[in-house]
mmCIF file of C-alpha atoms in Angstrom:
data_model
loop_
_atom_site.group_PDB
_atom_site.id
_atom_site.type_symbol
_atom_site.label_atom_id
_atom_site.label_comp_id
_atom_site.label_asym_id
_atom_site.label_seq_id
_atom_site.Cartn_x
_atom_site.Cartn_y
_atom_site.Cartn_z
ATOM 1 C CA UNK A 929 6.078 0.269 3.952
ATOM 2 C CA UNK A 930 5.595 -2.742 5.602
ATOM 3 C CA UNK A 931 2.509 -4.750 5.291
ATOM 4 C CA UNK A 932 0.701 -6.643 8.332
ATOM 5 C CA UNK A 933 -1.953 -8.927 7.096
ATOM 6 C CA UNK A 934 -5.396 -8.304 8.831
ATOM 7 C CA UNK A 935 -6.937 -10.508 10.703
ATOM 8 C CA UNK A 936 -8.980 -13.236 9.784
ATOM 9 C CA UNK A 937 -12.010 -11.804 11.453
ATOM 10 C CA UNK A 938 -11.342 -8.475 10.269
ATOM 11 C CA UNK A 939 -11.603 -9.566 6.381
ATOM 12 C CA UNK A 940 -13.692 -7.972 3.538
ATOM 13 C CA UNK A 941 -16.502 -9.882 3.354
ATOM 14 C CA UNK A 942 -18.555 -10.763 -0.151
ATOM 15 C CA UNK A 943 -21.863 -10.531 -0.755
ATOM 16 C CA UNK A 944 -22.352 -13.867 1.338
ATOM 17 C CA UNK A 945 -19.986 -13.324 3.698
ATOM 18 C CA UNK A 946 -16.551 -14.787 4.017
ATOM 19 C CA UNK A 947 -15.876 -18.480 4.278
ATOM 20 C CA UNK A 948 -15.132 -19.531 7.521
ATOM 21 C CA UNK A 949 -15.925 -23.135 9.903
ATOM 22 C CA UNK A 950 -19.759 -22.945 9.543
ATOM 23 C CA UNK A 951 -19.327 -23.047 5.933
ATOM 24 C CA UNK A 952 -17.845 -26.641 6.423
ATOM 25 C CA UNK A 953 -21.020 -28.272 9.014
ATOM 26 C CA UNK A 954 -23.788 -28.519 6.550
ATOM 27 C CA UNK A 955 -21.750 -31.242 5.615
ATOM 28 C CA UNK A 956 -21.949 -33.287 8.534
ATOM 29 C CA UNK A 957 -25.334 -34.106 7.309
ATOM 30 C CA UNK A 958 -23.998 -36.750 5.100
ATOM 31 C CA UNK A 959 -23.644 -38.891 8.476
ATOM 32 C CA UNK A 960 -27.524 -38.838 8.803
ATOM 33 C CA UNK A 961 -26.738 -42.762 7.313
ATOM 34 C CA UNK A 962 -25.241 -43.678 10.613
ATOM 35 C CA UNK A 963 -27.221 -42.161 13.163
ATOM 36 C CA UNK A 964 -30.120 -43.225 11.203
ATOM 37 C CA UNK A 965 -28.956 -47.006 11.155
ATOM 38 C CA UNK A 966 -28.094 -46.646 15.014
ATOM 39 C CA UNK A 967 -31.384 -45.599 15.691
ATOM 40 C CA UNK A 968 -32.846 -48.417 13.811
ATOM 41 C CA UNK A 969 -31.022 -51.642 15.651
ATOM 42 C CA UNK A 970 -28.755 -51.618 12.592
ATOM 43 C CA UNK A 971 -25.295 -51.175 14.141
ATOM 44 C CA UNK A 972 -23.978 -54.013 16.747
ATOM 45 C CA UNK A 973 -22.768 -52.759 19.265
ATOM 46 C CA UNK A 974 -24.610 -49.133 18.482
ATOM 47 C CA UNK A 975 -23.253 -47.568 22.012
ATOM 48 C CA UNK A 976 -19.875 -48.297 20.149
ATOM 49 C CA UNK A 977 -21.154 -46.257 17.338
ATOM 50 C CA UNK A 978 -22.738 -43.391 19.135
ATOM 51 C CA UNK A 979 -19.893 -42.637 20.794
ATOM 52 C CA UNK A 980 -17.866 -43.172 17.705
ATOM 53 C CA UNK A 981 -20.313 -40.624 16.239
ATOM 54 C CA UNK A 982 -19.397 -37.809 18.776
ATOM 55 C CA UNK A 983 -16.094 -38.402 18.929
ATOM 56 C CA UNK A 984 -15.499 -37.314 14.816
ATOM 57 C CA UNK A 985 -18.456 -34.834 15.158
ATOM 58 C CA UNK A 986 -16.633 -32.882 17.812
ATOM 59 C CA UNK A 987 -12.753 -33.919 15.995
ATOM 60 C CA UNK A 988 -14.665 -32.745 12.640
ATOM 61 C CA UNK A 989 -15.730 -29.559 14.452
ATOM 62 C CA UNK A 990 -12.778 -28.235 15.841
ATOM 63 C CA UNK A 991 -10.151 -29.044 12.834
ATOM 64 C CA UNK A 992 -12.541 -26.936 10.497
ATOM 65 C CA UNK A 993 -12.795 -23.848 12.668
ATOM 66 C CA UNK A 994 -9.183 -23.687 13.219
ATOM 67 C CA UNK A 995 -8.405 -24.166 9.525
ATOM 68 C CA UNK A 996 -10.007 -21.006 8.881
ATOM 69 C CA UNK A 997 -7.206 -19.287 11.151
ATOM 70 C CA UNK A 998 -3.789 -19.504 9.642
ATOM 71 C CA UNK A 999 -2.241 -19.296 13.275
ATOM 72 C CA UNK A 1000 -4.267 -22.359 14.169
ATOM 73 C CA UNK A 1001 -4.436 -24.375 11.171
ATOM 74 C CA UNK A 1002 -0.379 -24.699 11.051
ATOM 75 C CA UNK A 1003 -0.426 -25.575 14.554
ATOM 76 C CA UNK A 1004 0.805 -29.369 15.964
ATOM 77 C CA UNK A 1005 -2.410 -29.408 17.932
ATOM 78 C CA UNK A 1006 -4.675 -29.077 14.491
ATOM 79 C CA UNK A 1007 -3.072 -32.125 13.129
ATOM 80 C CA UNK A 1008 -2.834 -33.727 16.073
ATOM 81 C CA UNK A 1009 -6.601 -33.583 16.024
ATOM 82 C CA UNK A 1010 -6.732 -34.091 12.342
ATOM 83 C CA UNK A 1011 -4.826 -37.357 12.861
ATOM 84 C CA UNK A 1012 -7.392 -38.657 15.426
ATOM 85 C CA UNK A 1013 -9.992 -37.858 12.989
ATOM 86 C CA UNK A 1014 -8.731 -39.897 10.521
ATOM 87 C CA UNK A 1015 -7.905 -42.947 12.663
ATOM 88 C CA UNK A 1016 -11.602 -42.229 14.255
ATOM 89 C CA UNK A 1017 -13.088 -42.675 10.569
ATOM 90 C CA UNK A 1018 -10.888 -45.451 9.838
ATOM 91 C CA UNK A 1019 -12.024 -47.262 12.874
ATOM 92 C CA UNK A 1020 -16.348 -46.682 11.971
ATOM 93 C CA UNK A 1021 -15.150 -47.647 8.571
ATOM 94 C CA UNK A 1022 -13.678 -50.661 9.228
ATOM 95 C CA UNK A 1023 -16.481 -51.977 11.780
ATOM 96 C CA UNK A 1024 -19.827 -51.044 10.366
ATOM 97 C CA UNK A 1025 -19.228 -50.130 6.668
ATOM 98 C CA UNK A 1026 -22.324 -48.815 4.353
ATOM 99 C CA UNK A 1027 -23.515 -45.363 5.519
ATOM 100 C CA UNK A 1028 -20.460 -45.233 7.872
ATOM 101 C CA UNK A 1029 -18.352 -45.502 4.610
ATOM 102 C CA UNK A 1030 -19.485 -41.435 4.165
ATOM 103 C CA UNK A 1031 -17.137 -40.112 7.063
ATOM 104 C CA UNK A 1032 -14.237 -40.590 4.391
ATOM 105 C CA UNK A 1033 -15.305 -37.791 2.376
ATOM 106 C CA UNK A 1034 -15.942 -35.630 5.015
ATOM 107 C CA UNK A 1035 -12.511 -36.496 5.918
ATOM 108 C CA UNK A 1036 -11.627 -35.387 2.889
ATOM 109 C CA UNK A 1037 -13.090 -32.106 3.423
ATOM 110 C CA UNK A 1038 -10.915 -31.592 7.190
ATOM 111 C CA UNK A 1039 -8.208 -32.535 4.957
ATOM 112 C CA UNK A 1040 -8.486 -29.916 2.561
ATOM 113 C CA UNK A 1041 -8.881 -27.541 4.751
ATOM 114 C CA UNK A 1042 -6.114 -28.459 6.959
ATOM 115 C CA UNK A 1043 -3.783 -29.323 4.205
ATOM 116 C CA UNK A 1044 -1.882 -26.992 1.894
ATOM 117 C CA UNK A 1045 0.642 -26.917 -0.654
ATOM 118 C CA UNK A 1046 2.720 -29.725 -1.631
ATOM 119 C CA UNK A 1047 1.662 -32.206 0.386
ATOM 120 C CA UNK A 1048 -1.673 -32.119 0.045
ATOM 121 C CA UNK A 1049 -1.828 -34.013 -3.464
ATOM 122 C CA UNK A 1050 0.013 -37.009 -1.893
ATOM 123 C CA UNK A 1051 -2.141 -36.977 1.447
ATOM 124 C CA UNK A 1052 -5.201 -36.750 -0.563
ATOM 125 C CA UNK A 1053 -4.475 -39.598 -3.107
ATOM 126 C CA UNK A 1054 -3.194 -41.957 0.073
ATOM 127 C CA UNK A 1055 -6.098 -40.981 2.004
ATOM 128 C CA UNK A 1056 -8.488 -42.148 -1.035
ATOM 129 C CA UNK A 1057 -6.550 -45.051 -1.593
ATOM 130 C CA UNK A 1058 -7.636 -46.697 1.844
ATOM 131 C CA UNK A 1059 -10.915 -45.307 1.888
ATOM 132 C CA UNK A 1060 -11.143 -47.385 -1.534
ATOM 133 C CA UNK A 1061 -9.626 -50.712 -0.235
ATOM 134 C CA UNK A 1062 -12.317 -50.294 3.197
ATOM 135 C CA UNK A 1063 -14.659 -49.461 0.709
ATOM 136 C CA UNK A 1064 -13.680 -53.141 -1.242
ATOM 137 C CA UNK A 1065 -13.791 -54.909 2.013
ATOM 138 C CA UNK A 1066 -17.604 -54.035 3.016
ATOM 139 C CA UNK A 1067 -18.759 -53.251 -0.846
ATOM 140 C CA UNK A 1068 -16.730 -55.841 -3.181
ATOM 141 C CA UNK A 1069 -15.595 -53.518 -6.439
ATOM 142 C CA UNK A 1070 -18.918 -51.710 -6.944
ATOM 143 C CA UNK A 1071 -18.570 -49.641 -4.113
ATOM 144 C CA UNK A 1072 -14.737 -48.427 -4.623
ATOM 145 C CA UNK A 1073 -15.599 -45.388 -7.437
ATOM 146 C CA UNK A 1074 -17.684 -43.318 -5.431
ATOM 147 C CA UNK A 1075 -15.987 -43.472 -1.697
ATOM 148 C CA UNK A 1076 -12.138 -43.043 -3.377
ATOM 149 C CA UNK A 1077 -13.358 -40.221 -5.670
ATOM 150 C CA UNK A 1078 -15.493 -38.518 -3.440
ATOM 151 C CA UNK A 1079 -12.587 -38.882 -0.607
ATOM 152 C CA UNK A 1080 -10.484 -37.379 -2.834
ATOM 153 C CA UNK A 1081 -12.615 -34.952 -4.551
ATOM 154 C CA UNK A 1082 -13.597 -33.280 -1.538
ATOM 155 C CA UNK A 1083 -10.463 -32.911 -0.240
ATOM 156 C CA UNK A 1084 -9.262 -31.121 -3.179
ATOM 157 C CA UNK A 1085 -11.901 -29.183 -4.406
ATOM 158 C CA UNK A 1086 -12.120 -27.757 -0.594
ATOM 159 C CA UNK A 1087 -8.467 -26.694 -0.086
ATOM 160 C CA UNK A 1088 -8.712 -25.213 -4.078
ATOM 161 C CA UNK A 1089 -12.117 -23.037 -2.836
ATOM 162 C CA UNK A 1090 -10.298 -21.783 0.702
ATOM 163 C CA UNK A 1091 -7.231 -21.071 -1.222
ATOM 164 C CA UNK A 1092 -9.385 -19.141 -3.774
ATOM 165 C CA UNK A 1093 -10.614 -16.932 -0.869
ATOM 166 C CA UNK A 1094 -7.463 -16.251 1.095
ATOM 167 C CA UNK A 1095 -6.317 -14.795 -2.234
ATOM 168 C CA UNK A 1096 -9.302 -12.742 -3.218
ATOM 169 C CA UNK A 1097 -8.895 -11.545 0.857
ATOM 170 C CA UNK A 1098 -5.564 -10.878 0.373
ATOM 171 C CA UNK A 1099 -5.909 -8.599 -2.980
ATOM 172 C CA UNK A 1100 -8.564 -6.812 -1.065
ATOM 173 C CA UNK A 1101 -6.032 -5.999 1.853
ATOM 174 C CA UNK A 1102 -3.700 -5.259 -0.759
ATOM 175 C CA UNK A 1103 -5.545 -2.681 -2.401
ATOM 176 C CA UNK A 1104 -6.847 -1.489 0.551
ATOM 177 C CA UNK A 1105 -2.697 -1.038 1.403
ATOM 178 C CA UNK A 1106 -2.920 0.979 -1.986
ATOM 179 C CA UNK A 1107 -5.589 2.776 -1.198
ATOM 180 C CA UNK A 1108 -4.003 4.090 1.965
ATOM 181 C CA UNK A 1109 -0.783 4.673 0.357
ATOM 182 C CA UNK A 1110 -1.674 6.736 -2.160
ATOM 183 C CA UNK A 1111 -3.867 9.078 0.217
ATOM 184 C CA UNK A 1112 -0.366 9.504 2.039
ATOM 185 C CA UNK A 1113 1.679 10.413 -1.192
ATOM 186 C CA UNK A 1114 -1.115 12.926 -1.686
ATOM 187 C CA UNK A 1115 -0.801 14.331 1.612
ATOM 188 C CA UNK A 1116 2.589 15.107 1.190
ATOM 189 C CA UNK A 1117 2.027 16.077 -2.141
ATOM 190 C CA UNK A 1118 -0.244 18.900 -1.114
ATOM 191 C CA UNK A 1119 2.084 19.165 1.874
ATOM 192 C CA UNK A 1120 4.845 20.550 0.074
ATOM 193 C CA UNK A 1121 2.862 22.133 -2.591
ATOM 194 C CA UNK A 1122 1.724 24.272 0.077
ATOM 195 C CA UNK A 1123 4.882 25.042 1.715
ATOM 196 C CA UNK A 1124 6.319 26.266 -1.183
ATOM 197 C CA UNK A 1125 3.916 28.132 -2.279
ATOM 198 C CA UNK A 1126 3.084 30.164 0.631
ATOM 199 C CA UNK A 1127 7.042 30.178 1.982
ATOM 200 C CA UNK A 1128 7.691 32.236 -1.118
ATOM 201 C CA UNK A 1129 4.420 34.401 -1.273
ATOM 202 C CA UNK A 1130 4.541 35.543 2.110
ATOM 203 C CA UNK A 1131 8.408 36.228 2.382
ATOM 204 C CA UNK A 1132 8.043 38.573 -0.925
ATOM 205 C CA UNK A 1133 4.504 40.267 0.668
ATOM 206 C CA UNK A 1134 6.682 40.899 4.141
ATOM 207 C CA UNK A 1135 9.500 42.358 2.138
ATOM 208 C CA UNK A 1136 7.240 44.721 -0.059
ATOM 209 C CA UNK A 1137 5.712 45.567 3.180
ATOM 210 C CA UNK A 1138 8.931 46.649 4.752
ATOM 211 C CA UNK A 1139 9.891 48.348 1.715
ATOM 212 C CA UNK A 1140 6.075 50.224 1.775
ATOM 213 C CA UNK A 1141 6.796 51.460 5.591
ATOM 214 C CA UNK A 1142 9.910 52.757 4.869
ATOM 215 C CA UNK A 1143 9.309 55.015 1.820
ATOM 216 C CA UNK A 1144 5.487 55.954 2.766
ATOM 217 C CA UNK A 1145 7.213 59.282 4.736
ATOM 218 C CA UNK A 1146 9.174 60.522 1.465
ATOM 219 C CA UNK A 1147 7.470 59.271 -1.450
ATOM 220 C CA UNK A 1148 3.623 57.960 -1.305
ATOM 221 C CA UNK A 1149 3.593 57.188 -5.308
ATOM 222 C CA UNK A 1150 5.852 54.261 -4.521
ATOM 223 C CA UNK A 1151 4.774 53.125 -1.303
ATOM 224 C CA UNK A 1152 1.385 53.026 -3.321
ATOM 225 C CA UNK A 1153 3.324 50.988 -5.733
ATOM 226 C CA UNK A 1154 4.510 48.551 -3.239
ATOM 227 C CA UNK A 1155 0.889 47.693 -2.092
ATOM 228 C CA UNK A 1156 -0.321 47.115 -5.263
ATOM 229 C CA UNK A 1157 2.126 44.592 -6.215
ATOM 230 C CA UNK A 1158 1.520 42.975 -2.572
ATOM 231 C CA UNK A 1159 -2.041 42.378 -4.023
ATOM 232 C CA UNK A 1160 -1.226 41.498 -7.232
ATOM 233 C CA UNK A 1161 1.134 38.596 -6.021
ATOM 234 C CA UNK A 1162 -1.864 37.503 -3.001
ATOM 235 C CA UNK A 1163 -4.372 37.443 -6.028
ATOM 236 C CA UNK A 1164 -1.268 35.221 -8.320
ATOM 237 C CA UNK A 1165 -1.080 32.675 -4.247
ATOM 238 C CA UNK A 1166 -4.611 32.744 -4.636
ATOM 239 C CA UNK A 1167 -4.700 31.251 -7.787
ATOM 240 C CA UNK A 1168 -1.440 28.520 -6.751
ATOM 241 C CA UNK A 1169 -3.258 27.477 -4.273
ATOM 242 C CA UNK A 1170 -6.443 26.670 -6.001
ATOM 243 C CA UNK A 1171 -4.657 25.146 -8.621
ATOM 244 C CA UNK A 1172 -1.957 23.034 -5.690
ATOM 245 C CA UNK A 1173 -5.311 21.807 -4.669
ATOM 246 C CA UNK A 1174 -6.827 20.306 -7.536
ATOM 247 C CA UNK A 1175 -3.191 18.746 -8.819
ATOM 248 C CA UNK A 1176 -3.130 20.478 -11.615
ATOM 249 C CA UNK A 1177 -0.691 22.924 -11.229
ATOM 250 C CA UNK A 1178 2.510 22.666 -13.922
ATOM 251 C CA UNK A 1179 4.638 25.683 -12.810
ATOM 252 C CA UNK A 1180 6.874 27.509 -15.618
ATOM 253 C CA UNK A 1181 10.229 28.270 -15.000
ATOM 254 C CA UNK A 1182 10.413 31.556 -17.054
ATOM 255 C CA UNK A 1183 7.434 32.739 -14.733
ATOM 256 C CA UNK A 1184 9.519 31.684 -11.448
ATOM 257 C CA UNK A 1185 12.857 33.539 -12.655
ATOM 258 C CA UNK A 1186 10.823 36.466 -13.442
ATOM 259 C CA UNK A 1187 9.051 36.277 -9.715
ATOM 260 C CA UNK A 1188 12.346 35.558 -8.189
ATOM 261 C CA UNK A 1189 13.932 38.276 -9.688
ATOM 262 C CA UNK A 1190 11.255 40.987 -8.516
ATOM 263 C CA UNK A 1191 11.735 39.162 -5.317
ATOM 264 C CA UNK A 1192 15.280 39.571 -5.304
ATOM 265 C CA UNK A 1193 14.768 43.286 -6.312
ATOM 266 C CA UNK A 1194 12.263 44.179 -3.744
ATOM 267 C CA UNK A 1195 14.668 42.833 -1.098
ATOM 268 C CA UNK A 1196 17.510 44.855 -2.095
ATOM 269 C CA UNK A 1197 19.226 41.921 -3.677
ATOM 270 C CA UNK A 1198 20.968 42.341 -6.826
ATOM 271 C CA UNK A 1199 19.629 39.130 -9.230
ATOM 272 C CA UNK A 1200 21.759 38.064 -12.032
ATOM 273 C CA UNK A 1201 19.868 35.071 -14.079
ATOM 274 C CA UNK A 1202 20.860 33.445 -17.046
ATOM 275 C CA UNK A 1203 19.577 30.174 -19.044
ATOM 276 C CA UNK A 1204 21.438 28.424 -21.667
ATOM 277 C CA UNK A 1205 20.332 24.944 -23.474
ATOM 278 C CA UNK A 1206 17.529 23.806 -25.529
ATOM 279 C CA UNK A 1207 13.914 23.893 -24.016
ATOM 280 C CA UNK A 1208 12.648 21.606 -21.276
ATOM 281 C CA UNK A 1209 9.979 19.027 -20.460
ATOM 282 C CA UNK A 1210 6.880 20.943 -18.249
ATOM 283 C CA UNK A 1211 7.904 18.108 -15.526
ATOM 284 C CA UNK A 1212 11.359 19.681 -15.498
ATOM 285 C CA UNK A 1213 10.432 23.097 -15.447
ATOM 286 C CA UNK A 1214 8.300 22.713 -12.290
ATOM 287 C CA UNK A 1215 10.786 20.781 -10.784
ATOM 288 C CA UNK A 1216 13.378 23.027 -11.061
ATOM 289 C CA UNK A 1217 10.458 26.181 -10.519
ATOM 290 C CA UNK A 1218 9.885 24.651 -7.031
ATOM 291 C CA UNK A 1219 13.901 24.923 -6.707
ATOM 292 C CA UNK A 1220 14.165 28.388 -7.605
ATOM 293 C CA UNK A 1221 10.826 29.225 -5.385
ATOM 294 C CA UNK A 1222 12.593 27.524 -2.115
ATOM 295 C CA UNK A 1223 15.993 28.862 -2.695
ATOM 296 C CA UNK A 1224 15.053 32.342 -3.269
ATOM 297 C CA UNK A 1225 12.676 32.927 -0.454
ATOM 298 C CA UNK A 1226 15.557 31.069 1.699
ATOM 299 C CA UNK A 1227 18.026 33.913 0.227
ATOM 300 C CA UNK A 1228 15.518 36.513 0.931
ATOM 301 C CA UNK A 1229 14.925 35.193 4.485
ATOM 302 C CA UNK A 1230 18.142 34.254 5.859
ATOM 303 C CA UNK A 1231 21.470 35.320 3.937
ATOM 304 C CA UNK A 1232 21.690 38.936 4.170
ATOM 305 C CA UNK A 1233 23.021 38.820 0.493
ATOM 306 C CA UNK A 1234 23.827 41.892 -2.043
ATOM 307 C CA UNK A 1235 23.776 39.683 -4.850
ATOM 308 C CA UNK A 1236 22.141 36.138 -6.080
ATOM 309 C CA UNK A 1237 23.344 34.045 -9.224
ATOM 310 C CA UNK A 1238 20.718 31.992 -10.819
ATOM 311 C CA UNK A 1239 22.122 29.439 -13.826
ATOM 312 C CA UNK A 1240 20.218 27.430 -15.667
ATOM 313 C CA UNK A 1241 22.318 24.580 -18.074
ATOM 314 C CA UNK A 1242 21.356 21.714 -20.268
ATOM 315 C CA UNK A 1243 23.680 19.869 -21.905
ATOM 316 C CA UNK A 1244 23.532 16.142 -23.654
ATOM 317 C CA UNK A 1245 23.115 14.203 -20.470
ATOM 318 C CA UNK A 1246 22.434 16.750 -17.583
ATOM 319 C CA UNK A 1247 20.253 19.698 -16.744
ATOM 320 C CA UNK A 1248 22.106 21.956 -14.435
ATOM 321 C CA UNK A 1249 20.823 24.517 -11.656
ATOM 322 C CA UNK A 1250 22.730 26.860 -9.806
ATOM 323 C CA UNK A 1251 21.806 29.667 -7.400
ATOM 324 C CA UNK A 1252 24.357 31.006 -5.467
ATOM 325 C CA UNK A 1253 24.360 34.078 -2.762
ATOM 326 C CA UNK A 1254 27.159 35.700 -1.141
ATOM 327 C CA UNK A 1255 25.620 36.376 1.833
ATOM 328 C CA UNK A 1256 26.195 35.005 5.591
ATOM 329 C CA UNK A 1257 24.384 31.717 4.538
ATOM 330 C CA UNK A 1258 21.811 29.266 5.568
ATOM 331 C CA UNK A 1259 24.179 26.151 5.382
ATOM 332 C CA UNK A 1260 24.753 26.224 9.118
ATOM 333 C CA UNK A 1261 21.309 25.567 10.203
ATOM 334 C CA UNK A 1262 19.836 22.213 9.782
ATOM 335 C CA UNK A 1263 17.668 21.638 6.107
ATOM 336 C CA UNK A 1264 13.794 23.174 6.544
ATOM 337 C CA UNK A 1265 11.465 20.578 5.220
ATOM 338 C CA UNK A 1266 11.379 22.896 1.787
ATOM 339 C CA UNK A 1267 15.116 21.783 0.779
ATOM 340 C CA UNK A 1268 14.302 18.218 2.123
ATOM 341 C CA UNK A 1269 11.012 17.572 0.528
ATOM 342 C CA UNK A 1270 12.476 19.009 -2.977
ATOM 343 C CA UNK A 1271 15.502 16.413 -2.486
ATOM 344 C CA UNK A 1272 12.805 13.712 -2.321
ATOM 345 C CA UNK A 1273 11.259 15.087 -5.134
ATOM 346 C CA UNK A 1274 14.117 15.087 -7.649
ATOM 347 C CA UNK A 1275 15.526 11.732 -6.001
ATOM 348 C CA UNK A 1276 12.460 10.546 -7.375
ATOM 349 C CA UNK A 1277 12.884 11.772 -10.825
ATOM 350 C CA UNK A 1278 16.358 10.490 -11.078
ATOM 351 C CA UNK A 1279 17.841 13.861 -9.969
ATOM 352 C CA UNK A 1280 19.955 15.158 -7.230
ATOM 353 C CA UNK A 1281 19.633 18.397 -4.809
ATOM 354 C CA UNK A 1282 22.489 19.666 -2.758
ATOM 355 C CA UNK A 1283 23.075 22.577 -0.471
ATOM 356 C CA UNK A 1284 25.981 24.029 0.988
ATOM 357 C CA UNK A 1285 28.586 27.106 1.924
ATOM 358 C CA UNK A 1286 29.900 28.435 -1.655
ATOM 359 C CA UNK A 1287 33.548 28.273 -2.242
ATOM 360 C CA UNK A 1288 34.402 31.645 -1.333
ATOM 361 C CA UNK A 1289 31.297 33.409 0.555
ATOM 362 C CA UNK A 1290 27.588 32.855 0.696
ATOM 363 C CA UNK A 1291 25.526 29.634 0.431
ATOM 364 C CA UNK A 1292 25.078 27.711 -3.041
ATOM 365 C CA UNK A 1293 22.314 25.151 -4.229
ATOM 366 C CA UNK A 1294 23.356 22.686 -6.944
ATOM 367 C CA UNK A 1295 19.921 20.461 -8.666
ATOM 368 C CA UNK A 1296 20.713 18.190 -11.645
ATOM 369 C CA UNK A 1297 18.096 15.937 -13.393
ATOM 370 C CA UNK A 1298 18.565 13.836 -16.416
ATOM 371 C CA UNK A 1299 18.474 15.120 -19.775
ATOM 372 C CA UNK A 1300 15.906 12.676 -20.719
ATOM 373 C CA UNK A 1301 13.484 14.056 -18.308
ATOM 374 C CA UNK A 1302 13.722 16.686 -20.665
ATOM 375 C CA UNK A 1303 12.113 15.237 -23.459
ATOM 376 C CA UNK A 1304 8.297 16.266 -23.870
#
């Protein structure tokens, strides 16, 4: 199954929501400094710096919201912008120093959230390297530590906090995926389950039917018969079912020879079943149950047989079934979804299913699983 990532907007959110570009603009705050100085007569030029001002406001702006977008953050126009941002910054730096110093970190911050994998140690560490040496320039030594650490601390800890949050988003999708997934496999599950169980029941209640209507006229003790075991096996579905539902159920294989064989009966079909090995795992009994349930109720339906063979082998390395009719067969027809939903299910337990015209009349089914699914 393939797996689309959700959108960004259409993420789990925690408790305080997801990050996203408003989780970035508190920041801007830290420029207070600057407009606070322009305000005050303290920057020459301060129409210089007011535009300055807007210009990284609305650079800052936009490379933060589109970092939060995967489609937009990888995109030439987001570092495009995130370039003009940093020459922006260098520029304030360079001309007014003190508060203006400041932008670097929040730089820093664009950077990080911009920036990913292994280039964004080496961008980081060269862009705190000249926000150090503008720092030196306005500031003398005492002001290098806490511009080039903050520049590069900000930068880091923000792309290590995003990161953090794509991949708790993405194990939420994930399980999510899970979720979903394992709903399906219980749908078909139950699916088949219930194919099975009522493909067999209600061929054998049809055929007892039949056999009531016919002998009702002559003979009223076994018509009477018939009816009763037509309610005995609907109470025995009943109880399937019920137990299909709940997941529970672990069919026996000496209970499904001994229904097949009163199925076979009822329908006029001589059954001949035999068993030879040591004892098997419950897993393999039910699997190869489900095999004898489909097959007979296929035999009953649609081959017209006298007589069906059911074998049952288990050697050293494989467990053998065969059930073989001689009837006009079924193997012209395309598989139902019983035969091709048990193939699934011993294809999944290492085993194989396989259905076809016997060598000399009839139709045969061959299922093998390996011995060590055996093992209980």
């Amino acid at each position: 199954m393939t797996k689309t990532p959700a959108p960004a907007t259409d993420r789990p959110r925690g408790p305080l929501g997801a990050p996203n570009g408003f989780t970035l603009l508190p920041w801007l705050l830290m420029g207070m400094g600057a407009v606070s100085n322009i305000f005050q007569g303290q920057t020459p030029q301060p129409w210089i710096g007011g535009l300055g001002l807007l210009v990284f406001n609305s650079l800052y702006i936009s490379v933060v919201f589109r970092a939060f977008v995967p489609a937009t953050r990888d995109a030439t126009s987001t570092r495009i912008s995130l370039g003009a941002l940093a020459v922006v910054t260098l520029a304030l730096a360079l001309a007014y120093g003190g508060s203006w110093l400041l932008f670097f970190p929040l730089l820093g911050l664009a950077t990080g959230a911009v920036v990913r994998g292994r280039w964004l140690g080496p961008v980081m560490l060269a862009l705190a390297l000249v926000a150090g040496a503008v720092a030196w320039r306005h500031e003398g030594w005492g002001g290098i530590s806490g511009i080039l650490y903050g520049t590069f601390l900000s930068g880091m800890v923000t792309a290590a906090i995003l990161a953090l949050a794509e991949t708790v988003a993405e194990l939420r999708e994930t399980r999510q995926e899970l979720a979903r997934g394992a709903v399906e496999q219980e749908r078909l599950r139950f699916s088949r389950d219930l194919h099975d169980l009522l493909g067999h029941t209600l061929s054998v209640i049809v055929v007892k039917s039949e056999a009531a209507r016919r002998i009702a006229p002559r003979d009223m003790d076994a018509a009477v018969a018939q009816i009763v075991d037509i309610e005995s096996i609907g109470r025995q579905a009943l109880v399937e079912i019920r137990e299909a539902v709940t997941g529970y159920r672990e069919s026996s294989l000496v209970d499904e020879l001994d229904r097949a064989r009163a199925a076979l009966t009822a329908a006029g079909i001589e059954p001949s079943v035999s068993r030879s090995g040591p004892p098997l795992s419950p897993r393999t009994e039910a699997l190869l149950g489900w095999v004898v349930r489909e097959s007979v109720t296929n035999a009953i339906r649609h081959s017209g047989a006298a007589h069906c063979s059911i074998q049952v082998s288990a050697a050293d390395e494989r467990i053998r079934l065969v059930i073989t009719d001689d009837g006009a067969g079924v193997g012209s027809a395309a598989p139902g979804s019983g035969l091709t939903g048990l193939t699934e299910r011993l294809a999944a337990a290492g085993g194989t299913l396989r259905g076809g015209p016997a060598p000399r009349r009839g139709f045969r089914v061959v299922a093998e699983l390996p011995a060590d699914e055996s093992t209980g």
